[in-house]
Coordinates of C-alpha atoms in Angstrom, one line a residue:
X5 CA 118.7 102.4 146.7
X6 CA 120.8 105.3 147.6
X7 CA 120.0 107.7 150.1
X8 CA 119.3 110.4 148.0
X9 CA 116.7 108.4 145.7
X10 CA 114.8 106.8 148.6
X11 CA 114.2 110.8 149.7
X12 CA 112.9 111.4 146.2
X13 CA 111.1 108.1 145.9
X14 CA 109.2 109.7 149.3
X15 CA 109.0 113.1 148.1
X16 CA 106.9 112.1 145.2
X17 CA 104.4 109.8 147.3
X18 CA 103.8 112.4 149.7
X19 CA 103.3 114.5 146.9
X20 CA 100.3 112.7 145.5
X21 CA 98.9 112.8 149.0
X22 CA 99.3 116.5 149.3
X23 CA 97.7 117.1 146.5
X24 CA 94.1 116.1 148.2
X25 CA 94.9 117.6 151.6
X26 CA 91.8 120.6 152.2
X27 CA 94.8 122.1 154.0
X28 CA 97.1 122.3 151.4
X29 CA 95.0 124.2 149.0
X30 CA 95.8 128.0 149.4
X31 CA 99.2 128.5 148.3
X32 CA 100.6 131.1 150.6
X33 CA 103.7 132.2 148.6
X34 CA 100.6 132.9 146.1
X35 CA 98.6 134.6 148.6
X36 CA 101.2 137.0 149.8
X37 CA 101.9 137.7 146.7
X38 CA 98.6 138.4 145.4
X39 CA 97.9 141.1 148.8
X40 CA 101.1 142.9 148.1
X41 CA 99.8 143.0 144.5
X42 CA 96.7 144.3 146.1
X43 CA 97.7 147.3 148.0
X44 CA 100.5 148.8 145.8
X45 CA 99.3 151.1 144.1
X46 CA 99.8 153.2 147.4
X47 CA 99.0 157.4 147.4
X48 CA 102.0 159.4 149.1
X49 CA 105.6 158.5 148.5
X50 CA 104.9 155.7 147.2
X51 CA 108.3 153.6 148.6
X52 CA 108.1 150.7 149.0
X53 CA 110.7 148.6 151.7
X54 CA 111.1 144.7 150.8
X55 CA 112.6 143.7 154.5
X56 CA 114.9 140.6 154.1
X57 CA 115.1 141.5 150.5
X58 CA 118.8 139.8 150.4
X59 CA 120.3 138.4 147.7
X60 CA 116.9 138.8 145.3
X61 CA 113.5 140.9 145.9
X62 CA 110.1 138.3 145.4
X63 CA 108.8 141.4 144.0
X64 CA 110.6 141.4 141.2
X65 CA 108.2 138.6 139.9
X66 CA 105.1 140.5 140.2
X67 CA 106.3 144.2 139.6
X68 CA 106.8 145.9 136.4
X69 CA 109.8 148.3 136.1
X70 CA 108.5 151.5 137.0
X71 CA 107.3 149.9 140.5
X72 CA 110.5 148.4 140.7
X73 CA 111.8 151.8 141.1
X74 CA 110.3 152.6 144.0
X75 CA 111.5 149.4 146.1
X76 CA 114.3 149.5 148.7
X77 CA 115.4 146.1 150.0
X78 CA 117.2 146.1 153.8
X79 CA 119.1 142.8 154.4
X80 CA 121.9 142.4 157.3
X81 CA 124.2 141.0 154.8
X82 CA 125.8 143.2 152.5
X83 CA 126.9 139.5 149.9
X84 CA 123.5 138.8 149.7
X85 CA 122.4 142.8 148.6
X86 CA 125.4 142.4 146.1
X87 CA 123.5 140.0 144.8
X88 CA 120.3 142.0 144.8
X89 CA 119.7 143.6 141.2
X90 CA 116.7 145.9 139.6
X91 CA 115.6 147.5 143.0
X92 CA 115.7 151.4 143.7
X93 CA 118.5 151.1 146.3
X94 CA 119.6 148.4 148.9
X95 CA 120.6 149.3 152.3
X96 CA 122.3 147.3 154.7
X97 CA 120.0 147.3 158.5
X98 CA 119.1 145.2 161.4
X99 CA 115.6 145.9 161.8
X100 CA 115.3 145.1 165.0
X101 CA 117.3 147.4 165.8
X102 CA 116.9 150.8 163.7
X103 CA 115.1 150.8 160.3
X104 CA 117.5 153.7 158.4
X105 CA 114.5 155.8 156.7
X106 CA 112.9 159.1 158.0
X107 CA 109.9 159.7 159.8
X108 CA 106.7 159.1 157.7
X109 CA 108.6 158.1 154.4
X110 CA 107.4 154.7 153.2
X111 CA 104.2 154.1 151.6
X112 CA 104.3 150.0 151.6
X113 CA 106.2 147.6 154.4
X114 CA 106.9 143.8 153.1
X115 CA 108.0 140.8 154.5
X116 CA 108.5 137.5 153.9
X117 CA 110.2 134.5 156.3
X118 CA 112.1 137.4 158.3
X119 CA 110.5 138.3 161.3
X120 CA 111.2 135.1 163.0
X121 CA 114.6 136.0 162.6
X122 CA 114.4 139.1 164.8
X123 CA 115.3 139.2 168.3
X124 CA 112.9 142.1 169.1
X125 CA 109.9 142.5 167.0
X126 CA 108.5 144.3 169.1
X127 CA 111.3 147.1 168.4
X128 CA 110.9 146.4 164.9
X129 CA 107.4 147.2 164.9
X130 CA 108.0 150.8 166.8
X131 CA 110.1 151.3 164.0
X132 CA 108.2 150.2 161.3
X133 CA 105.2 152.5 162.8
X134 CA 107.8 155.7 162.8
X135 CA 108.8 155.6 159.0
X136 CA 105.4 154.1 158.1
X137 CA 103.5 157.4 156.6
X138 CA 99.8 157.7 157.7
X139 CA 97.8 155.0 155.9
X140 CA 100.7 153.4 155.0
X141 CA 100.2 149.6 154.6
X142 CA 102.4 146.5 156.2
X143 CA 102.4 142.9 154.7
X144 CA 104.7 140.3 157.2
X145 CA 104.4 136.4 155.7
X146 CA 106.0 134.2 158.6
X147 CA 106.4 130.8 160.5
X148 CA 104.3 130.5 164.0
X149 CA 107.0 129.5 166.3
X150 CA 104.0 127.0 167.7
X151 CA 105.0 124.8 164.8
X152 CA 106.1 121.4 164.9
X153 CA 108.8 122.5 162.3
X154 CA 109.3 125.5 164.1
X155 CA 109.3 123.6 167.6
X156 CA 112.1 121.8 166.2
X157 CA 114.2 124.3 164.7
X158 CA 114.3 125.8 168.3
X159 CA 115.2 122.4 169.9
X160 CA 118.1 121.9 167.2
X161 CA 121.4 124.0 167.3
X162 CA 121.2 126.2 164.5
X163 CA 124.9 124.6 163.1
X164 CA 122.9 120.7 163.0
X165 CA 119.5 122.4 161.7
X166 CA 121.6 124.0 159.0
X167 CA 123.4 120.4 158.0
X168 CA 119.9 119.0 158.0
X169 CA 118.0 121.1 156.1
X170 CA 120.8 121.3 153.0
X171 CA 121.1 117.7 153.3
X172 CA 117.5 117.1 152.9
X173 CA 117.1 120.3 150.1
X174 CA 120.1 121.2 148.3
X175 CA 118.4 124.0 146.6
X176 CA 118.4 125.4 150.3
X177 CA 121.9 126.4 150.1
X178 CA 122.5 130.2 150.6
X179 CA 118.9 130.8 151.3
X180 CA 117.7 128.8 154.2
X181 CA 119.1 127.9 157.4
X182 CA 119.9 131.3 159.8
X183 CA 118.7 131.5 162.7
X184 CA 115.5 131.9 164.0
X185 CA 114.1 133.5 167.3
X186 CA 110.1 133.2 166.7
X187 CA 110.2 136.2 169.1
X188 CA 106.3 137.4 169.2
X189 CA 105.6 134.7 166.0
X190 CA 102.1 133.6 167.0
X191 CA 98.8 134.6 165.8
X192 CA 97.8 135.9 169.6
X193 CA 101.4 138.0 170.4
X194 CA 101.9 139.3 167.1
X195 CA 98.4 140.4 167.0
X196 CA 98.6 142.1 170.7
X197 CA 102.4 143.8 169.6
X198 CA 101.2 145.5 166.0
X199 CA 98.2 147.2 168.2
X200 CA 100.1 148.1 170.8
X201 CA 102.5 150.2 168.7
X202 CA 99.0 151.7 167.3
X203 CA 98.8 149.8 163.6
X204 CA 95.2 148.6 162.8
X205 CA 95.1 145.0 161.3
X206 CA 93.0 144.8 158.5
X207 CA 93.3 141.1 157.5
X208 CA 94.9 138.0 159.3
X209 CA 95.5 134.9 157.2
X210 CA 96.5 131.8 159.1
X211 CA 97.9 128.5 157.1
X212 CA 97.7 125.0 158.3
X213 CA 99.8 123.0 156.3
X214 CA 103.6 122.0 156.9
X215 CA 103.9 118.3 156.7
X216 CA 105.5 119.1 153.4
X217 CA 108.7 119.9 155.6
X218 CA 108.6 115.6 156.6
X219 CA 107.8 114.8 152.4
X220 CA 111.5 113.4 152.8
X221 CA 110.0 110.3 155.1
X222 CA 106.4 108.9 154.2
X223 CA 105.3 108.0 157.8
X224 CA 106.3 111.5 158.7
X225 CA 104.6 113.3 156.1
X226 CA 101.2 111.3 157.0
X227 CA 101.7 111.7 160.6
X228 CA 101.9 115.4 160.3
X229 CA 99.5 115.7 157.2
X230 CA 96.9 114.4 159.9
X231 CA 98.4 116.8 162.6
X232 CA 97.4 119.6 160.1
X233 CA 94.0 118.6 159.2
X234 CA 92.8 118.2 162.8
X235 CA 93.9 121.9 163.8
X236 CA 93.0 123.0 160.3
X237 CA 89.3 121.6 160.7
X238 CA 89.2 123.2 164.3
X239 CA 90.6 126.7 163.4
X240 CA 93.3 125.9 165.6
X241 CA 95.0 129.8 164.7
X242 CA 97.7 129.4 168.2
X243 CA 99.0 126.2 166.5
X244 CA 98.7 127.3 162.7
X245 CA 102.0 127.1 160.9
X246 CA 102.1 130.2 158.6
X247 CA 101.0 133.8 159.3
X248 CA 100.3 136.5 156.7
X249 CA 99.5 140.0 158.6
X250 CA 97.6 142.8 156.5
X251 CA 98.1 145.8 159.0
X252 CA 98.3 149.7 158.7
X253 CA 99.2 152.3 159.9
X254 CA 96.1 154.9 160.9
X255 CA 95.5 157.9 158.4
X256 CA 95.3 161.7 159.2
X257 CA 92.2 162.7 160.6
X258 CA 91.1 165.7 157.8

Protein backbone atom coordinates (compact mmCIF):
# COMPACT_ATOMS: atom_id res chain seq x y z
CA UNK A 1 0.00 0.00 0.00
CA UNK A 2 1.38 3.33 -1.08
CA UNK A 3 1.59 6.18 1.06
CA UNK A 4 -0.98 8.07 -0.46
CA UNK A 5 -3.68 5.19 -0.27
CA UNK A 6 -3.07 4.27 3.31
CA UNK A 7 -3.94 8.24 3.98
CA UNK A 8 -7.13 7.76 2.05
CA UNK A 9 -7.77 4.28 3.42
CA UNK A 10 -7.72 6.48 7.04
CA UNK A 11 -9.53 9.39 5.74
CA UNK A 12 -12.55 7.34 4.96
CA UNK A 13 -12.60 5.42 8.43
CA UNK A 14 -12.28 8.43 10.36
CA UNK A 15 -14.89 9.68 8.23
CA UNK A 16 -17.54 7.13 9.32
CA UNK A 17 -16.60 8.00 12.89
CA UNK A 18 -17.10 11.70 12.32
CA UNK A 19 -20.12 11.25 11.10
CA UNK A 20 -21.62 10.38 14.82
CA UNK A 21 -19.47 12.83 16.71
CA UNK A 22 -22.25 15.46 18.72
CA UNK A 23 -19.40 17.75 17.96
CA UNK A 24 -19.15 17.54 14.54
CA UNK A 25 -22.65 18.33 13.74
CA UNK A 26 -22.89 22.20 13.03
CA UNK A 27 -21.08 22.86 10.04
CA UNK A 28 -19.36 26.14 10.51
CA UNK A 29 -18.46 26.99 6.89
CA UNK A 30 -22.43 26.57 6.82
CA UNK A 31 -23.04 28.59 9.77
CA UNK A 32 -20.99 31.63 8.79
CA UNK A 33 -22.46 31.53 5.88
CA UNK A 34 -25.90 31.40 6.86
CA UNK A 35 -25.18 34.77 9.49
CA UNK A 36 -23.65 36.76 6.65
CA UNK A 37 -26.76 35.67 4.78
CA UNK A 38 -28.52 37.01 7.76
CA UNK A 39 -27.45 40.42 8.20
CA UNK A 40 -27.01 41.62 4.51
CA UNK A 41 -29.56 43.17 3.64
CA UNK A 42 -27.84 46.19 5.60
CA UNK A 43 -29.60 50.07 5.50
CA UNK A 44 -26.90 52.85 4.69
CA UNK A 45 -24.17 52.29 2.09
CA UNK A 46 -24.75 49.13 1.89
CA UNK A 47 -20.75 48.01 1.07
CA UNK A 48 -19.86 45.32 1.94
CA UNK A 49 -15.78 44.35 2.66
CA UNK A 50 -14.88 40.53 2.22
CA UNK A 51 -11.29 40.78 4.21
CA UNK A 52 -8.93 37.97 2.90
CA UNK A 53 -11.20 37.84 -0.10
CA UNK A 54 -7.96 36.65 -2.28
CA UNK A 55 -7.94 34.85 -5.12
CA UNK A 56 -12.04 34.07 -4.82
CA UNK A 57 -14.84 35.83 -2.52
CA UNK A 58 -17.08 32.78 -0.46
CA UNK A 59 -19.74 35.19 -1.05
CA UNK A 60 -19.99 34.58 -4.36
CA UNK A 61 -21.76 31.31 -3.45
CA UNK A 62 -24.51 32.82 -1.54
CA UNK A 63 -24.97 36.32 -3.26
CA UNK A 64 -26.90 37.08 -6.24
CA UNK A 65 -25.47 39.67 -8.69
CA UNK A 66 -26.78 42.84 -7.64
CA UNK A 67 -25.22 42.13 -4.01
CA UNK A 68 -22.21 41.21 -5.63
CA UNK A 69 -21.97 44.71 -6.57
CA UNK A 70 -21.65 46.01 -3.54
CA UNK A 71 -18.66 43.67 -2.26
CA UNK A 72 -15.00 44.91 -2.07
CA UNK A 73 -12.44 42.18 -1.25
CA UNK A 74 -8.93 43.44 0.47
CA UNK A 75 -6.15 40.70 0.21
CA UNK A 76 -2.20 41.48 0.74
CA UNK A 77 -1.53 39.77 -2.50
CA UNK A 78 -2.25 41.42 -5.51
CA UNK A 79 -1.93 37.35 -7.67
CA UNK A 80 -4.49 36.16 -5.62
CA UNK A 81 -7.02 39.51 -6.27
CA UNK A 82 -6.00 38.84 -10.07
CA UNK A 83 -7.63 35.90 -9.57
CA UNK A 84 -10.64 37.48 -7.86
CA UNK A 85 -13.58 37.91 -10.38
CA UNK A 86 -17.47 39.24 -10.03
CA UNK A 87 -16.72 41.63 -6.95
CA UNK A 88 -17.33 45.48 -7.03
CA UNK A 89 -13.58 46.27 -6.76
CA UNK A 90 -10.48 44.58 -5.07
CA UNK A 91 -8.04 46.45 -3.24
CA UNK A 92 -4.74 45.44 -2.17
CA UNK A 93 -4.30 46.21 2.19
CA UNK A 94 -2.74 44.90 5.20
CA UNK A 95 -5.33 45.26 7.61
CA UNK A 96 -3.52 45.31 10.32
CA UNK A 97 -2.16 47.99 9.47
CA UNK A 98 -4.61 50.61 7.57
CA UNK A 99 -7.89 49.38 6.14
CA UNK A 100 -8.05 51.97 2.82
CA UNK A 101 -11.84 53.09 3.12
CA UNK A 102 -13.20 56.39 4.67
CA UNK A 103 -14.64 57.08 7.85
CA UNK A 104 -18.20 55.49 8.32
CA UNK A 105 -18.41 53.87 4.74
CA UNK A 106 -19.08 50.14 5.05
CA UNK A 107 -22.25 48.75 5.90
CA UNK A 108 -21.01 44.86 6.41
CA UNK A 109 -17.33 43.57 7.65
CA UNK A 110 -16.53 39.66 6.80
CA UNK A 111 -14.02 37.38 7.54
CA UNK A 112 -13.13 34.16 7.15
CA UNK A 113 -9.64 32.11 8.37
CA UNK A 114 -7.80 35.70 8.28
CA UNK A 115 -7.51 37.20 11.43
CA UNK A 116 -5.05 34.75 12.77
CA UNK A 117 -2.99 35.86 10.19
CA UNK A 118 -2.67 39.40 11.61
CA UNK A 119 0.06 40.63 13.69
CA UNK A 120 -2.11 43.27 15.46
CA UNK A 121 -5.79 42.72 15.62
CA UNK A 122 -6.05 44.79 17.90
CA UNK A 123 -5.19 47.64 15.22
CA UNK A 124 -7.30 45.94 12.86
CA UNK A 125 -10.15 46.30 14.98
CA UNK A 126 -9.59 50.24 15.56
CA UNK A 127 -9.76 50.22 12.04
CA UNK A 128 -12.55 48.22 11.33
CA UNK A 129 -14.58 50.48 14.09
CA UNK A 130 -13.43 53.85 12.04
CA UNK A 131 -14.81 52.79 8.48
CA UNK A 132 -17.54 50.68 10.15
CA UNK A 133 -20.81 53.13 9.71
CA UNK A 134 -23.08 53.34 12.85
CA UNK A 135 -24.94 49.97 13.12
CA UNK A 136 -22.81 48.60 10.82
CA UNK A 137 -22.38 44.81 11.37
CA UNK A 138 -18.88 42.53 11.61
CA UNK A 139 -18.79 38.73 10.95
CA UNK A 140 -14.89 37.23 11.72
CA UNK A 141 -14.94 33.01 11.33
CA UNK A 142 -11.42 31.95 12.84
CA UNK A 143 -9.07 29.29 14.52
CA UNK A 144 -8.52 29.70 18.55
CA UNK A 145 -4.88 29.77 18.73
CA UNK A 146 -5.68 27.34 21.98
CA UNK A 147 -5.98 24.59 19.48
CA UNK A 148 -4.16 21.50 19.31
CA UNK A 149 -3.93 22.23 15.46
CA UNK A 150 -3.29 25.57 16.11
CA UNK A 151 -0.74 24.72 19.09
CA UNK A 152 1.11 23.00 16.45
CA UNK A 153 1.08 25.26 13.65
CA UNK A 154 2.93 27.68 16.09
CA UNK A 155 5.46 25.03 17.23
CA UNK A 156 6.27 24.17 13.43
CA UNK A 157 8.25 26.65 11.17
CA UNK A 158 5.88 27.90 8.85
CA UNK A 159 8.30 26.45 5.61
CA UNK A 160 7.79 22.45 7.33
CA UNK A 161 3.93 23.28 8.24
CA UNK A 162 3.53 24.39 4.62
CA UNK A 163 5.33 20.93 3.20
CA UNK A 164 3.02 19.11 5.70
CA UNK A 165 -0.16 20.36 5.09
CA UNK A 166 0.15 20.07 0.93
CA UNK A 167 1.53 16.74 1.49
CA UNK A 168 -1.29 15.62 3.57
CA UNK A 169 -4.13 17.79 1.20
CA UNK A 170 -3.05 18.53 -2.15
CA UNK A 171 -6.09 20.57 -2.81
CA UNK A 172 -4.34 22.92 -0.15
CA UNK A 173 -2.07 24.22 -2.64
CA UNK A 174 -2.34 28.06 -3.10
CA UNK A 175 -4.84 28.43 -0.43
CA UNK A 176 -3.48 27.11 2.82
CA UNK A 177 -0.31 27.30 4.52
CA UNK A 178 0.74 31.36 5.37
CA UNK A 179 1.38 32.15 8.30
CA UNK A 180 -0.37 32.47 11.27
CA UNK A 181 0.08 34.68 14.43
CA UNK A 182 -3.23 33.81 16.55
CA UNK A 183 -2.59 37.28 17.94
CA UNK A 184 -5.86 37.97 20.32
CA UNK A 185 -7.51 34.39 18.65
CA UNK A 186 -9.35 33.20 21.74
CA UNK A 187 -12.76 33.42 22.82
CA UNK A 188 -11.74 35.54 26.15
CA UNK A 189 -9.06 38.26 24.25
CA UNK A 190 -10.94 38.67 21.19
CA UNK A 191 -14.02 39.19 23.21
CA UNK A 192 -12.09 41.86 25.68
CA UNK A 193 -10.35 43.67 22.17
CA UNK A 194 -13.82 44.11 19.97
CA UNK A 195 -15.32 46.01 23.31
CA UNK A 196 -12.60 47.81 23.94
CA UNK A 197 -12.54 49.52 20.64
CA UNK A 198 -16.43 50.13 21.50
CA UNK A 199 -18.27 47.21 19.10
CA UNK A 200 -21.18 45.46 20.90
CA UNK A 201 -21.11 41.61 20.36
CA UNK A 202 -24.29 40.38 19.54
CA UNK A 203 -23.67 36.57 19.07
CA UNK A 204 -20.56 34.34 19.85
CA UNK A 205 -20.42 30.84 18.26
CA UNK A 206 -17.72 28.53 19.52
CA UNK A 207 -16.89 25.04 17.50
CA UNK A 208 -15.39 22.08 19.04
CA UNK A 209 -14.44 19.81 16.48
CA UNK A 210 -10.88 19.57 14.71
CA UNK A 211 -9.83 15.99 14.83
CA UNK A 212 -10.74 16.05 11.22
CA UNK A 213 -7.21 17.85 10.71
CA UNK A 214 -5.53 13.97 12.17
CA UNK A 215 -8.35 11.98 9.60
CA UNK A 216 -4.88 11.24 7.73
CA UNK A 217 -3.84 8.76 10.83
CA UNK A 218 -6.82 6.70 12.60
CA UNK A 219 -5.27 6.66 16.13
CA UNK A 220 -4.93 10.42 15.80
CA UNK A 221 -8.22 11.15 14.58
CA UNK A 222 -9.77 9.07 17.70
CA UNK A 223 -7.37 10.55 20.08
CA UNK A 224 -8.39 13.98 19.24
CA UNK A 225 -12.18 13.06 18.37
CA UNK A 226 -12.16 12.24 22.22
CA UNK A 227 -10.14 15.47 23.08
CA UNK A 228 -13.13 17.34 21.37
CA UNK A 229 -15.95 15.69 22.97
CA UNK A 230 -14.70 16.17 26.50
CA UNK A 231 -14.28 20.08 26.14
CA UNK A 232 -17.36 20.06 23.82
CA UNK A 233 -19.53 18.32 26.69
CA UNK A 234 -17.98 20.91 29.27
CA UNK A 235 -18.35 24.10 27.22
CA UNK A 236 -14.74 24.35 27.28
CA UNK A 237 -15.08 28.06 25.05
CA UNK A 238 -10.83 28.93 26.08
CA UNK A 239 -9.98 25.60 24.31
CA UNK A 240 -12.68 25.61 21.48
CA UNK A 241 -11.21 25.34 18.04
CA UNK A 242 -13.34 27.60 15.81
CA UNK A 243 -14.72 31.12 16.58
CA UNK A 244 -17.51 32.93 14.68
CA UNK A 245 -17.90 36.65 16.12
CA UNK A 246 -21.42 38.47 15.31
CA UNK A 247 -20.32 42.15 16.53
CA UNK A 248 -21.44 45.77 15.60
CA UNK A 249 -20.74 48.69 15.62
CA UNK A 250 -23.24 51.02 18.06
CA UNK A 251 -26.01 53.15 16.13
CA UNK A 252 -26.72 56.92 16.29
CA UNK A 253 -28.55 57.87 19.21
CA UNK A 254 -31.83 59.80 17.35
Amino acid sequence: MSIRQFIESNRRLSAKIMARLPQARVNFETLYLDRVLNFRHLSGTGMVIDVGGGRSSRLTSILDHEELRSVISLDVSLEELRLNFGVRKRCVADMSRAIPMSDNSIAMMVSRSVVEHMMDVNHFLEESYRVMEPGGVCIHFFPSSNSPFALVNRALPNSLTKKLIHAIYEESKGICGFPAHYDQCTYSKFRRAAVNKGFEIEEVFCGYHQSHYFGFFLPAFVLFAFYDWLIYSTDQRALCAYLIFVMRKPALEK
